Amino acid sequence: MEALAAQVIGLVGGTFGKISVPGAVICLFGGTFGEISVPGAVICLFGGTIGGISVPGAGIWLVGGTIGEISVPGAGICLFGGTFGEISVPGAVIWLFGGTFGEISVPAVRLFG
């Protein structure tokens, strides 16, 4: 799924190599995703496996799931459980509610958890 702009997208299950949707509203329910690149988007993830998320300036809600890397400069993030390899979020606001984290790099960030 490439270069969709200003969309509202709901995906239930499935396998996706790359999702690139600048400015979209996305709800993902399960599934396997190689990379999600959605600058300025709003993303809701409920479970699933994701290789990497790159979402500068986005709002993200993650409930469970396994995510290899999250790179979200200037984003607002809520993480409810789940397993995360690396989180790099300069200038972001993060709320953490449980979960397992490999590394969190959050310069100039507000971290609640």
mmCIF file of C-alpha atoms in Angstrom:
data_model
loop_
_atom_site.group_PDB
_atom_site.id
_atom_site.type_symbol
_atom_site.label_atom_id
_atom_site.label_comp_id
_atom_site.label_asym_id
_atom_site.label_seq_id
_atom_site.Cartn_x
_atom_site.Cartn_y
_atom_site.Cartn_z
ATOM 1 C CA MET A 1 0.000 0.000 0.000
ATOM 2 C CA GLU A 2 1.937 3.064 -1.197
ATOM 3 C CA ALA A 3 1.408 6.815 -1.154
ATOM 4 C CA LEU A 4 -2.158 7.159 0.030
ATOM 5 C CA ALA A 5 -2.806 10.708 1.271
ATOM 6 C CA ALA A 6 -5.482 11.988 3.690
ATOM 7 C CA GLN A 7 -7.155 8.606 4.031
ATOM 8 C CA VAL A 8 -9.025 6.771 6.765
ATOM 9 C CA ILE A 9 -7.814 3.170 6.741
ATOM 10 C CA GLY A 10 -8.924 0.138 8.739
ATOM 11 C CA LEU A 11 -7.032 -3.144 8.346
ATOM 12 C CA VAL A 12 -8.054 -6.369 10.067
ATOM 13 C CA GLY A 13 -5.388 -9.064 9.939
ATOM 14 C CA GLY A 14 -3.326 -9.799 6.860
ATOM 15 C CA THR A 15 0.337 -9.404 5.922
ATOM 16 C CA PHE A 16 1.710 -6.132 4.570
ATOM 17 C CA GLY A 17 5.264 -5.278 3.481
ATOM 18 C CA LYS A 18 5.059 -1.485 3.760
ATOM 19 C CA ILE A 19 2.300 0.997 4.534
ATOM 20 C CA SER A 20 3.014 4.635 3.618
ATOM 21 C CA VAL A 21 0.083 6.971 4.328
ATOM 22 C CA PRO A 22 1.068 10.565 5.228
ATOM 23 C CA GLY A 23 -1.624 12.361 7.249
ATOM 24 C CA ALA A 24 -3.933 9.335 7.433
ATOM 25 C CA VAL A 25 -6.012 7.926 10.255
ATOM 26 C CA ILE A 26 -5.181 4.215 10.537
ATOM 27 C CA CYS A 27 -6.611 1.439 12.699
ATOM 28 C CA LEU A 28 -4.793 -1.902 12.535
ATOM 29 C CA PHE A 29 -6.271 -4.978 14.194
ATOM 30 C CA GLY A 30 -3.713 -7.769 14.264
ATOM 31 C CA GLY A 31 -1.754 -8.731 11.187
ATOM 32 C CA THR A 32 1.927 -8.642 10.264
ATOM 33 C CA PHE A 33 3.527 -5.438 8.995
ATOM 34 C CA GLY A 34 7.087 -5.000 7.737
ATOM 35 C CA GLU A 35 7.226 -1.206 7.972
ATOM 36 C CA ILE A 36 4.705 1.533 8.671
ATOM 37 C CA SER A 37 5.699 5.040 7.528
ATOM 38 C CA VAL A 38 2.953 7.575 8.223
ATOM 39 C CA PRO A 39 4.190 11.139 8.938
ATOM 40 C CA GLY A 40 1.559 13.281 10.683
ATOM 41 C CA ALA A 41 -0.868 10.376 10.998
ATOM 42 C CA VAL A 42 -3.021 9.062 13.810
ATOM 43 C CA ILE A 43 -2.469 5.328 14.347
ATOM 44 C CA CYS A 44 -4.275 2.791 16.525
ATOM 45 C CA LEU A 45 -2.682 -0.664 16.715
ATOM 46 C CA PHE A 46 -4.376 -3.583 18.430
ATOM 47 C CA GLY A 47 -1.977 -6.517 18.544
ATOM 48 C CA GLY A 48 -0.056 -7.747 15.549
ATOM 49 C CA THR A 49 3.636 -7.882 14.662
ATOM 50 C CA ILE A 50 5.404 -4.866 13.203
ATOM 51 C CA GLY A 51 9.028 -4.654 12.052
ATOM 52 C CA GLY A 52 9.315 -0.868 12.268
ATOM 53 C CA ILE A 53 7.152 2.230 12.697
ATOM 54 C CA SER A 54 8.380 5.618 11.461
ATOM 55 C CA VAL A 55 5.757 8.263 12.192
ATOM 56 C CA PRO A 56 7.165 11.787 12.749
ATOM 57 C CA GLY A 57 4.594 14.093 14.381
ATOM 58 C CA ALA A 58 2.006 11.335 14.716
ATOM 59 C CA GLY A 59 -0.340 10.303 17.487
ATOM 60 C CA ILE A 60 -0.033 6.590 18.290
ATOM 61 C CA TRP A 61 -1.982 4.187 20.509
ATOM 62 C CA LEU A 62 -0.522 0.693 20.787
ATOM 63 C CA VAL A 63 -2.370 -2.048 22.632
ATOM 64 C CA GLY A 64 -0.310 -5.229 22.864
ATOM 65 C CA GLY A 65 1.585 -6.650 19.926
ATOM 66 C CA THR A 66 5.280 -6.989 19.089
ATOM 67 C CA ILE A 67 7.168 -4.094 17.518
ATOM 68 C CA GLY A 68 10.834 -4.178 16.494
ATOM 69 C CA GLU A 69 11.530 -0.440 16.321
ATOM 70 C CA ILE A 70 9.490 2.725 16.852
ATOM 71 C CA SER A 71 10.903 6.028 15.554
ATOM 72 C CA VAL A 72 8.441 8.841 16.234
ATOM 73 C CA PRO A 73 10.059 12.297 16.614
ATOM 74 C CA GLY A 74 7.625 14.864 18.044
ATOM 75 C CA ALA A 75 4.838 12.321 18.470
ATOM 76 C CA GLY A 76 2.374 11.559 21.243
ATOM 77 C CA ILE A 77 2.435 7.854 22.137
ATOM 78 C CA CYS A 78 0.397 5.630 24.458
ATOM 79 C CA LEU A 79 1.714 2.076 24.898
ATOM 80 C CA PHE A 80 -0.460 -0.470 26.694
ATOM 81 C CA GLY A 81 1.538 -3.658 27.168
ATOM 82 C CA GLY A 82 3.286 -5.355 24.287
ATOM 83 C CA THR A 83 6.921 -6.089 23.442
ATOM 84 C CA PHE A 84 9.132 -3.383 21.955
ATOM 85 C CA GLY A 85 12.726 -3.712 20.710
ATOM 86 C CA GLU A 86 13.798 -0.070 20.458
ATOM 87 C CA ILE A 87 11.877 3.169 20.907
ATOM 88 C CA SER A 88 13.472 6.394 19.609
ATOM 89 C CA VAL A 89 11.206 9.377 20.223
ATOM 90 C CA PRO A 90 13.004 12.751 20.452
ATOM 91 C CA GLY A 91 10.654 15.523 21.592
ATOM 92 C CA ALA A 92 7.739 13.140 22.097
ATOM 93 C CA VAL A 93 5.252 12.641 24.915
ATOM 94 C CA ILE A 94 4.980 8.985 25.981
ATOM 95 C CA TRP A 95 2.637 7.143 28.327
ATOM 96 C CA LEU A 96 3.718 3.586 29.189
ATOM 97 C CA PHE A 97 1.367 1.084 30.810
ATOM 98 C CA GLY A 98 3.311 -2.151 31.255
ATOM 99 C CA GLY A 99 5.109 -4.028 28.514
ATOM 100 C CA THR A 100 8.653 -5.177 27.753
ATOM 101 C CA PHE A 101 11.193 -2.756 26.296
ATOM 102 C CA GLY A 102 14.684 -3.378 24.898
ATOM 103 C CA GLU A 103 15.873 0.239 24.701
ATOM 104 C CA ILE A 104 14.139 3.608 25.019
ATOM 105 C CA SER A 105 15.891 6.725 23.659
ATOM 106 C CA VAL A 106 13.813 9.790 24.469
ATOM 107 C CA PRO A 107 15.809 13.054 24.504
ATOM 108 C CA ALA A 108 13.742 16.104 25.564
ATOM 109 C CA VAL A 109 10.723 13.934 26.140
ATOM 110 C CA ARG A 110 7.983 13.734 28.767
ATOM 111 C CA LEU A 111 7.716 10.144 29.922
ATOM 112 C CA PHE A 112 4.882 8.900 32.123
ATOM 113 C CA GLY A 113 4.777 5.334 33.322
#
